[in-house]
Amino acid sequence: MNRLPSSAASASPPRAAAQTRFPLAIVGAGALGLHFAARLARGGPVAVVARTAQRAAQLRAGIYVGDMLYRAEAHGPDALPEAEWVIVLVKAADTADAARLAAAMRPRGVLSLQNGLTEDVLRAHCGGAGGVALVAQGITTEGAFRDGDRVTPSGAGETLVPPGFEAVAGLLSRAGFRARVEPGIAAARLAKLLVNLAINPLAALFRVPNGALLDPPFRACLDALVDEAWPLLRAEGLALDEAAAHARVAEVARATGTNRASMLQDVLAGRRTEIDAITGMLLAMAARRGVAVPVHQAVFTLVKLLERG
Ligand SMILES: NC(=O)c1ccc[n+]([C@@H]2O[C@H](COP(=O)([O-])OP(=O)(O)OC[C@H]3O[C@@H](n4cnc5c(N)ncnc54)[C@H](OP(=O)(O)O)[C@@H]3O)[C@@H](O)[C@H]2O)c1
């Protein structure tokens, strides 16, 4: 696939120094961003946006993604290219910064594939009057982790994108990812949130792999989190009945039984977790509806304490 000619240069946002217009850019050169970028780059140009110019230079020199040395077409925030479409793959707490970079690339659309609910923050920082027309959040169950300066893909999954992002689904499919447009993306996002709400904080608090949550003494906590979250998520548009909600969480815990949840990895590495975009979002829904969710509130407080410690 060839790069498209740059569009008119007038009124470029600050720091967008477009020489070429990429079909696709990925903001967030971490585990999942580089996993996607490396495979997409086999079929056409993909711009990768790193947090700093120095990191971009390292990525241009090459990084191992699986067994492949990937020399990314990487850019720092001071030398952004233009791009037709942008995928955001930073951690939830970095969404606002990433959204501003995404918007500066003058794309047709910005798609988040992050965990948690980040669409409102993304929209607030790259939408608005004169901003990007199409801003939305999809979901992915692709997996990858960082091990030193190497990225290791950890499981093929499925990527669901909202209507309007057909072109992105096409690029992903042509690169060999299982990807499709999901008309019911809001319900799909809530189902993913349910799984993350139940598994992630408990794995981090008890420091156990996902599969251990299915057995005593952890199982009672897992079930309590689902019991509390389900009525709220159902009222917001979750399409699973209560039994199916429990079954979905158990199925994911079983299928990823030996994995360390990302929140556990963050806690062990002393990094900020995505608890605000996951449990924090449920607490906000509960507050809006005047519903008490004491188990989630306790879990939220404990994970925040772990972050500070
Ligand atoms: N990994 C998975 O298997 C997986 C699966 C499904 C969903 N997700 C979701 O995907 C998202 C990304 O996860 P991840 O595991 O790839 O995280 P990650 O490895 O921590 O990668 C995030 C990357 O974003 C970069 N970044 C932060 N702020 C930035 C900014 N303003 N501009 C440019 N880059 C910036 C970080 O740079 P630094 O390195 O400089 O901090 C880091 O390289 C999360 O929401 C996660 O929950 C991950």
PDB file of N, CA, C and O in Angstrom, residues 148-210:
ATOM      1  N   GLY A 148      11.559  -6.704  29.037  1.00  0.00           N
ATOM      2  CA  GLY A 148      12.734  -5.899  28.722  1.00  0.00           C
ATOM      3  C   GLY A 148      12.434  -5.073  27.487  1.00  0.00           C
ATOM      4  O   GLY A 148      11.372  -4.454  27.397  1.00  0.00           O
ATOM      5  N   ASP A 149      13.336  -5.129  26.505  1.00  0.00           N
ATOM      6  CA  ASP A 149      13.079  -4.339  25.301  1.00  0.00           C
ATOM      7  C   ASP A 149      12.588  -5.228  24.165  1.00  0.00           C
ATOM      8  O   ASP A 149      12.943  -5.053  23.003  1.00  0.00           O
ATOM      9  N   ARG A 150      11.767  -6.169  24.498  1.00  0.00           N
ATOM     10  CA  ARG A 150      11.224  -7.094  23.507  1.00  0.00           C
ATOM     11  C   ARG A 150       9.717  -7.175  23.738  1.00  0.00           C
ATOM     12  O   ARG A 150       9.262  -7.112  24.874  1.00  0.00           O
ATOM     13  N   VAL A 151       8.970  -7.289  22.651  1.00  0.00           N
ATOM     14  CA  VAL A 151       7.522  -7.475  22.780  1.00  0.00           C
ATOM     15  C   VAL A 151       7.184  -8.901  22.372  1.00  0.00           C
ATOM     16  O   VAL A 151       7.644  -9.377  21.327  1.00  0.00           O
ATOM     17  N   THR A 152       6.405  -9.564  23.209  1.00  0.00           N
ATOM     18  CA  THR A 152       6.033 -10.942  22.912  1.00  0.00           C
ATOM     19  C   THR A 152       4.519 -11.039  22.761  1.00  0.00           C
ATOM     20  O   THR A 152       3.788 -10.764  23.719  1.00  0.00           O
ATOM     21  N   PRO A 153       4.044 -11.402  21.565  1.00  0.00           N
ATOM     22  CA  PRO A 153       2.606 -11.634  21.401  1.00  0.00           C
ATOM     23  C   PRO A 153       2.200 -12.805  22.296  1.00  0.00           C
ATOM     24  O   PRO A 153       2.920 -13.800  22.377  1.00  0.00           O
ATOM     25  N   SER A 154       1.056 -12.679  22.998  1.00  0.00           N
ATOM     26  CA  SER A 154       0.703 -13.716  23.967  1.00  0.00           C
ATOM     27  C   SER A 154      -0.653 -14.342  23.689  1.00  0.00           C
ATOM     28  O   SER A 154      -1.211 -15.012  24.533  1.00  0.00           O
ATOM     29  N   GLY A 155      -1.176 -14.115  22.517  1.00  0.00           N
ATOM     30  CA  GLY A 155      -2.438 -14.783  22.207  1.00  0.00           C
ATOM     31  C   GLY A 155      -3.232 -14.026  21.164  1.00  0.00           C
ATOM     32  O   GLY A 155      -3.398 -12.808  21.270  1.00  0.00           O
ATOM     33  N   ALA A 156      -3.676 -14.760  20.155  1.00  0.00           N
ATOM     34  CA  ALA A 156      -4.495 -14.132  19.108  1.00  0.00           C
ATOM     35  C   ALA A 156      -5.919 -14.006  19.632  1.00  0.00           C
ATOM     36  O   ALA A 156      -6.421 -14.912  20.285  1.00  0.00           O
ATOM     37  N   GLY A 157      -6.540 -12.896  19.390  1.00  0.00           N
ATOM     38  CA  GLY A 157      -7.913 -12.695  19.842  1.00  0.00           C
ATOM     39  C   GLY A 157      -8.752 -12.111  18.724  1.00  0.00           C
ATOM     40  O   GLY A 157      -8.483 -12.355  17.534  1.00  0.00           O
ATOM     41  N   GLU A 158      -9.732 -11.326  19.115  1.00  0.00           N
ATOM     42  CA  GLU A 158     -10.612 -10.708  18.125  1.00  0.00           C
ATOM     43  C   GLU A 158     -10.688  -9.211  18.404  1.00  0.00           C
ATOM     44  O   GLU A 158     -10.661  -8.798  19.569  1.00  0.00           O
ATOM     45  N   THR A 159     -10.763  -8.433  17.333  1.00  0.00           N
ATOM     46  CA  THR A 159     -10.850  -6.985  17.474  1.00  0.00           C
ATOM     47  C   THR A 159     -12.170  -6.514  16.879  1.00  0.00           C
ATOM     48  O   THR A 159     -12.464  -6.802  15.712  1.00  0.00           O
ATOM     49  N   LEU A 160     -12.963  -5.836  17.696  1.00  0.00           N
ATOM     50  CA  LEU A 160     -14.262  -5.340  17.247  1.00  0.00           C
ATOM     51  C   LEU A 160     -14.197  -3.816  17.184  1.00  0.00           C
ATOM     52  O   LEU A 160     -13.807  -3.169  18.160  1.00  0.00           O
ATOM     53  N   VAL A 161     -14.590  -3.262  16.040  1.00  0.00           N
ATOM     54  CA  VAL A 161     -14.529  -1.806  15.887  1.00  0.00           C
ATOM     55  C   VAL A 161     -15.939  -1.260  15.652  1.00  0.00           C
ATOM     56  O   VAL A 161     -16.802  -1.958  15.139  1.00  0.00           O
ATOM     57  N   PRO A 162     -16.158  -0.013  16.036  1.00  0.00           N
ATOM     58  CA  PRO A 162     -17.491   0.572  15.868  1.00  0.00           C
ATOM     59  C   PRO A 162     -17.783   0.874  14.393  1.00  0.00           C
ATOM     60  O   PRO A 162     -16.845   1.044  13.607  1.00  0.00           O
ATOM     61  N   PRO A 163     -19.059   0.953  14.024  1.00  0.00           N
ATOM     62  CA  PRO A 163     -19.409   1.375  12.663  1.00  0.00           C
ATOM     63  C   PRO A 163     -18.731   2.708  12.348  1.00  0.00           C
ATOM     64  O   PRO A 163     -18.600   3.572  13.224  1.00  0.00           O
ATOM     65  N   GLY A 164     -18.296   2.843  11.109  1.00  0.00           N
ATOM     66  CA  GLY A 164     -17.550   4.043  10.712  1.00  0.00           C
ATOM     67  C   GLY A 164     -16.069   3.733  10.542  1.00  0.00           C
ATOM     68  O   GLY A 164     -15.353   4.442   9.852  1.00  0.00           O
ATOM     69  N   PHE A 165     -15.630   2.646  11.196  1.00  0.00           N
ATOM     70  CA  PHE A 165     -14.212   2.280  11.138  1.00  0.00           C
ATOM     71  C   PHE A 165     -13.992   1.055  10.248  1.00  0.00           C
ATOM     72  O   PHE A 165     -13.097   0.250  10.497  1.00  0.00           O
ATOM     73  N   GLU A 166     -14.822   0.929   9.200  1.00  0.00           N
ATOM     74  CA  GLU A 166     -14.701  -0.212   8.292  1.00  0.00           C
ATOM     75  C   GLU A 166     -13.295  -0.280   7.685  1.00  0.00           C
ATOM     76  O   GLU A 166     -12.723  -1.364   7.510  1.00  0.00           O
ATOM     77  N   ALA A 167     -12.742   0.896   7.353  1.00  0.00           N
ATOM     78  CA  ALA A 167     -11.413   0.914   6.716  1.00  0.00           C
ATOM     79  C   ALA A 167     -10.359   0.343   7.665  1.00  0.00           C
ATOM     80  O   ALA A 167      -9.445  -0.378   7.240  1.00  0.00           O
ATOM     81  N   VAL A 168     -10.493   0.643   8.959  1.00  0.00           N
ATOM     82  CA  VAL A 168      -9.522   0.126   9.933  1.00  0.00           C
ATOM     83  C   VAL A 168      -9.693  -1.391  10.071  1.00  0.00           C
ATOM     84  O   VAL A 168      -8.699  -2.138  10.112  1.00  0.00           O
ATOM     85  N   ALA A 169     -10.941  -1.853  10.123  1.00  0.00           N
ATOM     86  CA  ALA A 169     -11.179  -3.304  10.196  1.00  0.00           C
ATOM     87  C   ALA A 169     -10.558  -3.984   8.968  1.00  0.00           C
ATOM     88  O   ALA A 169      -9.969  -5.062   9.081  1.00  0.00           O
ATOM     89  N   GLY A 170     -10.661  -3.325   7.816  1.00  0.00           N
ATOM     90  CA  GLY A 170     -10.092  -3.883   6.582  1.00  0.00           C
ATOM     91  C   GLY A 170      -8.574  -3.996   6.665  1.00  0.00           C
ATOM     92  O   GLY A 170      -7.995  -5.021   6.318  1.00  0.00           O
ATOM     93  N   LEU A 171      -7.931  -2.931   7.148  1.00  0.00           N
ATOM     94  CA  LEU A 171      -6.465  -2.957   7.281  1.00  0.00           C
ATOM     95  C   LEU A 171      -6.036  -4.069   8.247  1.00  0.00           C
ATOM     96  O   LEU A 171      -5.085  -4.808   7.994  1.00  0.00           O
ATOM     97  N   LEU A 172      -6.773  -4.187   9.363  1.00  0.00           N
ATOM     98  CA  LEU A 172      -6.424  -5.213  10.350  1.00  0.00           C
ATOM     99  C   LEU A 172      -6.632  -6.614   9.778  1.00  0.00           C
ATOM    100  O   LEU A 172      -5.777  -7.498   9.933  1.00  0.00           O
ATOM    101  N   SER A 173      -7.748  -6.808   9.088  1.00  0.00           N
ATOM    102  CA  SER A 173      -8.026  -8.134   8.520  1.00  0.00           C
ATOM    103  C   SER A 173      -6.975  -8.508   7.494  1.00  0.00           C
ATOM    104  O   SER A 173      -6.496  -9.648   7.470  1.00  0.00           O
ATOM    105  N   ARG A 174      -6.606  -7.551   6.642  1.00  0.00           N
ATOM    106  CA  ARG A 174      -5.594  -7.856   5.618  1.00  0.00           C
ATOM    107  C   ARG A 174      -4.243  -8.191   6.236  1.00  0.00           C
ATOM    108  O   ARG A 174      -3.447  -8.906   5.644  1.00  0.00           O
ATOM    109  N   ALA A 175      -4.012  -7.689   7.448  1.00  0.00           N
ATOM    110  CA  ALA A 175      -2.747  -7.998   8.135  1.00  0.00           C
ATOM    111  C   ALA A 175      -2.831  -9.324   8.895  1.00  0.00           C
ATOM    112  O   ALA A 175      -1.870  -9.729   9.545  1.00  0.00           O
ATOM    113  N   GLY A 176      -4.004  -9.985   8.844  1.00  0.00           N
ATOM    114  CA  GLY A 176      -4.118 -11.305   9.469  1.00  0.00           C
ATOM    115  C   GLY A 176      -4.765 -11.297  10.841  1.00  0.00           C
ATOM    116  O   GLY A 176      -4.856 -12.336  11.485  1.00  0.00           O
ATOM    117  N   PHE A 177      -5.225 -10.123  11.295  1.00  0.00           N
ATOM    118  CA  PHE A 177      -5.944 -10.076  12.571  1.00  0.00           C
ATOM    119  C   PHE A 177      -7.401 -10.463  12.338  1.00  0.00           C
ATOM    120  O   PHE A 177      -7.956 -10.185  11.267  1.00  0.00           O
ATOM    121  N   ARG A 178      -8.023 -11.071  13.349  1.00  0.00           N
ATOM    122  CA  ARG A 178      -9.474 -11.290  13.281  1.00  0.00           C
ATOM    123  C   ARG A 178     -10.117  -9.979  13.697  1.00  0.00           C
ATOM    124  O   ARG A 178     -10.027  -9.578  14.869  1.00  0.00           O
ATOM    125  N   ALA A 179     -10.732  -9.286  12.747  1.00  0.00           N
ATOM    126  CA  ALA A 179     -11.284  -7.957  13.048  1.00  0.00           C
ATOM    127  C   ALA A 179     -12.566  -7.763  12.258  1.00  0.00           C
ATOM    128  O   ALA A 179     -12.675  -8.205  11.121  1.00  0.00           O
ATOM    129  N   ARG A 180     -13.530  -7.108  12.885  1.00  0.00           N
ATOM    130  CA  ARG A 180     -14.786  -6.824  12.170  1.00  0.00           C
ATOM    131  C   ARG A 180     -15.488  -5.648  12.822  1.00  0.00           C
ATOM    132  O   ARG A 180     -15.192  -5.277  13.971  1.00  0.00           O
ATOM    133  N   VAL A 181     -16.414  -5.085  12.061  1.00  0.00           N
ATOM    134  CA  VAL A 181     -17.250  -4.006  12.593  1.00  0.00           C
ATOM    135  C   VAL A 181     -18.350  -4.637  13.445  1.00  0.00           C
ATOM    136  O   VAL A 181     -18.975  -5.616  13.038  1.00  0.00           O
ATOM    137  N   GLU A 182     -18.552  -4.109  14.642  1.00  0.00           N
ATOM    138  CA  GLU A 182     -19.589  -4.619  15.546  1.00  0.00           C
ATOM    139  C   GLU A 182     -20.645  -3.526  15.745  1.00  0.00           C
ATOM    140  O   GLU A 182     -20.380  -2.521  16.428  1.00  0.00           O
ATOM    141  N   PRO A 183     -21.840  -3.725  15.178  1.00  0.00           N
ATOM    142  CA  PRO A 183     -22.877  -2.688  15.347  1.00  0.00           C
ATOM    143  C   PRO A 183     -23.252  -2.475  16.815  1.00  0.00           C
ATOM    144  O   PRO A 183     -23.569  -1.361  17.210  1.00  0.00           O
ATOM    145  N   GLY A 184     -23.200  -3.526  17.606  1.00  0.00           N
ATOM    146  CA  GLY A 184     -23.533  -3.385  19.038  1.00  0.00           C
ATOM    147  C   GLY A 184     -22.286  -3.165  19.876  1.00  0.00           C
ATOM    148  O   GLY A 184     -22.091  -3.826  20.909  1.00  0.00           O
ATOM    149  N   ILE A 185     -21.449  -2.217  19.459  1.00  0.00           N
ATOM    150  CA  ILE A 185     -20.150  -2.067  20.120  1.00  0.00           C
ATOM    151  C   ILE A 185     -20.299  -1.624  21.587  1.00  0.00           C
ATOM    152  O   ILE A 185     -19.490  -2.002  22.436  1.00  0.00           O
ATOM    153  N   ALA A 186     -21.343  -0.854  21.891  1.00  0.00           N
ATOM    154  CA  ALA A 186     -21.502  -0.376  23.273  1.00  0.00           C
ATOM    155  C   ALA A 186     -21.711  -1.558  24.218  1.00  0.00           C
ATOM    156  O   ALA A 186     -21.110  -1.626  25.304  1.00  0.00           O
ATOM    157  N   ALA A 187     -22.532  -2.515  23.799  1.00  0.00           N
ATOM    158  CA  ALA A 187     -22.766  -3.699  24.639  1.00  0.00           C
ATOM    159  C   ALA A 187     -21.500  -4.549  24.727  1.00  0.00           C
ATOM    160  O   ALA A 187     -21.188  -5.096  25.796  1.00  0.00           O
ATOM    161  N   ALA A 188     -20.770  -4.641  23.626  1.00  0.00           N
ATOM    162  CA  ALA A 188     -19.521  -5.428  23.631  1.00  0.00           C
ATOM    163  C   ALA A 188     -18.500  -4.802  24.585  1.00  0.00           C
ATOM    164  O   ALA A 188     -17.785  -5.507  25.295  1.00  0.00           O
ATOM    165  N   ARG A 189     -18.447  -3.465  24.589  1.00  0.00           N
ATOM    166  CA  ARG A 189     -17.521  -2.771  25.501  1.00  0.00           C
ATOM    167  C   ARG A 189     -17.890  -3.049  26.955  1.00  0.00           C
ATOM    168  O   ARG A 189     -17.032  -3.239  27.809  1.00  0.00           O
ATOM    169  N   LEU A 190     -19.203  -3.068  27.235  1.00  0.00           N
ATOM    170  CA  LEU A 190     -19.641  -3.322  28.618  1.00  0.00           C
ATOM    171  C   LEU A 190     -19.315  -4.760  29.032  1.00  0.00           C
ATOM    172  O   LEU A 190     -18.971  -5.013  30.195  1.00  0.00           O
ATOM    173  N   ALA A 191     -19.425  -5.707  28.095  1.00  0.00           N
ATOM    174  CA  ALA A 191     -19.089  -7.099  28.419  1.00  0.00           C
ATOM    175  C   ALA A 191     -17.597  -7.219  28.729  1.00  0.00           C
ATOM    176  O   ALA A 191     -17.195  -7.938  29.643  1.00  0.00           O
ATOM    177  N   LYS A 192     -16.778  -6.480  27.957  1.00  0.00           N
ATOM    178  CA  LYS A 192     -15.321  -6.507  28.234  1.00  0.00           C
ATOM    179  C   LYS A 192     -15.047  -5.826  29.577  1.00  0.00           C
ATOM    180  O   LYS A 192     -14.214  -6.279  30.356  1.00  0.00           O
ATOM    181  N   LEU A 193     -15.778  -4.737  29.841  1.00  0.00           N
ATOM    182  CA  LEU A 193     -15.593  -4.036  31.121  1.00  0.00           C
ATOM    183  C   LEU A 193     -15.933  -4.966  32.289  1.00  0.00           C
ATOM    184  O   LEU A 193     -15.223  -5.001  33.296  1.00  0.00           O
ATOM    185  N   LEU A 194     -17.020  -5.724  32.139  1.00  0.00           N
ATOM    186  CA  LEU A 194     -17.419  -6.666  33.196  1.00  0.00           C
ATOM    187  C   LEU A 194     -16.274  -7.629  33.523  1.00  0.00           C
ATOM    188  O   LEU A 194     -15.937  -7.850  34.695  1.00  0.00           O
ATOM    189  N   VAL A 195     -15.681  -8.186  32.477  1.00  0.00           N
ATOM    190  CA  VAL A 195     -14.580  -9.138  32.680  1.00  0.00           C
ATOM    191  C   VAL A 195     -13.413  -8.446  33.381  1.00  0.00           C
ATOM    192  O   VAL A 195     -12.844  -8.959  34.344  1.00  0.00           O
ATOM    193  N   ASN A 196     -13.065  -7.261  32.908  1.00  0.00           N
ATOM    194  CA  ASN A 196     -11.941  -6.533  33.515  1.00  0.00           C
ATOM    195  C   ASN A 196     -12.240  -6.131  34.958  1.00  0.00           C
ATOM    196  O   ASN A 196     -11.361  -6.165  35.813  1.00  0.00           O
ATOM    197  N   LEU A 197     -13.475  -5.730  35.216  1.00  0.00           N
ATOM    198  CA  LEU A 197     -13.894  -5.325  36.567  1.00  0.00           C
ATOM    199  C   LEU A 197     -13.747  -6.458  37.571  1.00  0.00           C
ATOM    200  O   LEU A 197     -13.440  -6.229  38.743  1.00  0.00           O
ATOM    201  N   ALA A 198     -14.021  -7.672  37.100  1.00  0.00           N
ATOM    202  CA  ALA A 198     -14.014  -8.810  38.009  1.00  0.00           C
ATOM    203  C   ALA A 198     -12.606  -9.370  38.181  1.00  0.00           C
ATOM    204  O   ALA A 198     -12.172  -9.623  39.308  1.00  0.00           O
ATOM    205  N   ILE A 199     -11.894  -9.548  37.064  1.00  0.00           N
ATOM    206  CA  ILE A 199     -10.622 -10.273  37.131  1.00  0.00           C
ATOM    207  C   ILE A 199      -9.449  -9.383  37.532  1.00  0.00           C
ATOM    208  O   ILE A 199      -8.631  -9.741  38.388  1.00  0.00           O
ATOM    209  N   ASN A 200      -9.340  -8.210  36.909  1.00  0.00           N
ATOM    210  CA  ASN A 200      -8.123  -7.405  37.057  1.00  0.00           C
ATOM    211  C   ASN A 200      -7.814  -6.988  38.504  1.00  0.00           C
ATOM    212  O   ASN A 200      -6.710  -7.228  38.988  1.00  0.00           O
ATOM    213  N   PRO A 201      -8.765  -6.349  39.206  1.00  0.00           N
ATOM    214  CA  PRO A 201      -8.419  -5.889  40.562  1.00  0.00           C
ATOM    215  C   PRO A 201      -8.126  -7.044  41.513  1.00  0.00           C
ATOM    216  O   PRO A 201      -7.208  -6.948  42.330  1.00  0.00           O
ATOM    217  N   LEU A 202      -8.869  -8.147  41.386  1.00  0.00           N
ATOM    218  CA  LEU A 202      -8.631  -9.268  42.304  1.00  0.00           C
ATOM    219  C   LEU A 202      -7.277  -9.911  42.041  1.00  0.00           C
ATOM    220  O   LEU A 202      -6.542 -10.257  42.979  1.00  0.00           O
ATOM    221  N   ALA A 203      -6.932 -10.069  40.782  1.00  0.00           N
ATOM    222  CA  ALA A 203      -5.620 -10.641  40.452  1.00  0.00           C
ATOM    223  C   ALA A 203      -4.516  -9.759  41.032  1.00  0.00           C
ATOM    224  O   ALA A 203      -3.518 -10.257  41.554  1.00  0.00           O
ATOM    225  N   ALA A 204      -4.722  -8.432  40.952  1.00  0.00           N
ATOM    226  CA  ALA A 204      -3.702  -7.504  41.467  1.00  0.00           C
ATOM    227  C   ALA A 204      -3.635  -7.548  42.997  1.00  0.00           C
ATOM    228  O   ALA A 204      -2.558  -7.536  43.577  1.00  0.00           O
ATOM    229  N   LEU A 205      -4.797  -7.605  43.630  1.00  0.00           N
ATOM    230  CA  LEU A 205      -4.809  -7.575  45.103  1.00  0.00           C
ATOM    231  C   LEU A 205      -4.277  -8.873  45.698  1.00  0.00           C
ATOM    232  O   LEU A 205      -3.525  -8.856  46.670  1.00  0.00           O
ATOM    233  N   PHE A 206      -4.688 -10.004  45.097  1.00  0.00           N
ATOM    234  CA  PHE A 206      -4.260 -11.289  45.666  1.00  0.00           C
ATOM    235  C   PHE A 206      -2.964 -11.801  45.039  1.00  0.00           C
ATOM    236  O   PHE A 206      -2.416 -12.803  45.480  1.00  0.00           O
ATOM    237  N   ARG A 207      -2.496 -11.121  43.991  1.00  0.00           N
ATOM    238  CA  ARG A 207      -1.252 -11.496  43.301  1.00  0.00           C
ATOM    239  C   ARG A 207      -1.278 -12.942  42.838  1.00  0.00           C
ATOM    240  O   ARG A 207      -0.380 -13.728  43.125  1.00  0.00           O
ATOM    241  N   VAL A 208      -2.366 -13.276  42.148  1.00  0.00           N
ATOM    242  CA  VAL A 208      -2.504 -14.647  41.631  1.00  0.00           C
ATOM    243  C   VAL A 208      -2.789 -14.591  40.129  1.00  0.00           C
ATOM    244  O   VAL A 208      -3.303 -13.591  39.618  1.00  0.00           O
ATOM    245  N   PRO A 209      -2.452 -15.668  39.405  1.00  0.00           N
ATOM    246  CA  PRO A 209      -2.835 -15.730  37.994  1.00  0.00           C
ATOM    247  C   PRO A 209      -4.353 -15.828  37.857  1.00  0.00           C
ATOM    248  O   PRO A 209      -5.040 -16.253  38.792  1.00  0.00           O
ATOM    249  N   ASN A 210      -4.858 -15.460  36.692  1.00  0.00           N
ATOM    250  CA  ASN A 210      -6.308 -15.359  36.512  1.00  0.00           C
ATOM    251  C   ASN A 210      -7.067 -16.622  36.922  1.00  0.00           C
ATOM    252  O   ASN A 210      -8.133 -16.554  37.538  1.00  0.00           O
TER     253      ASN A 210
END
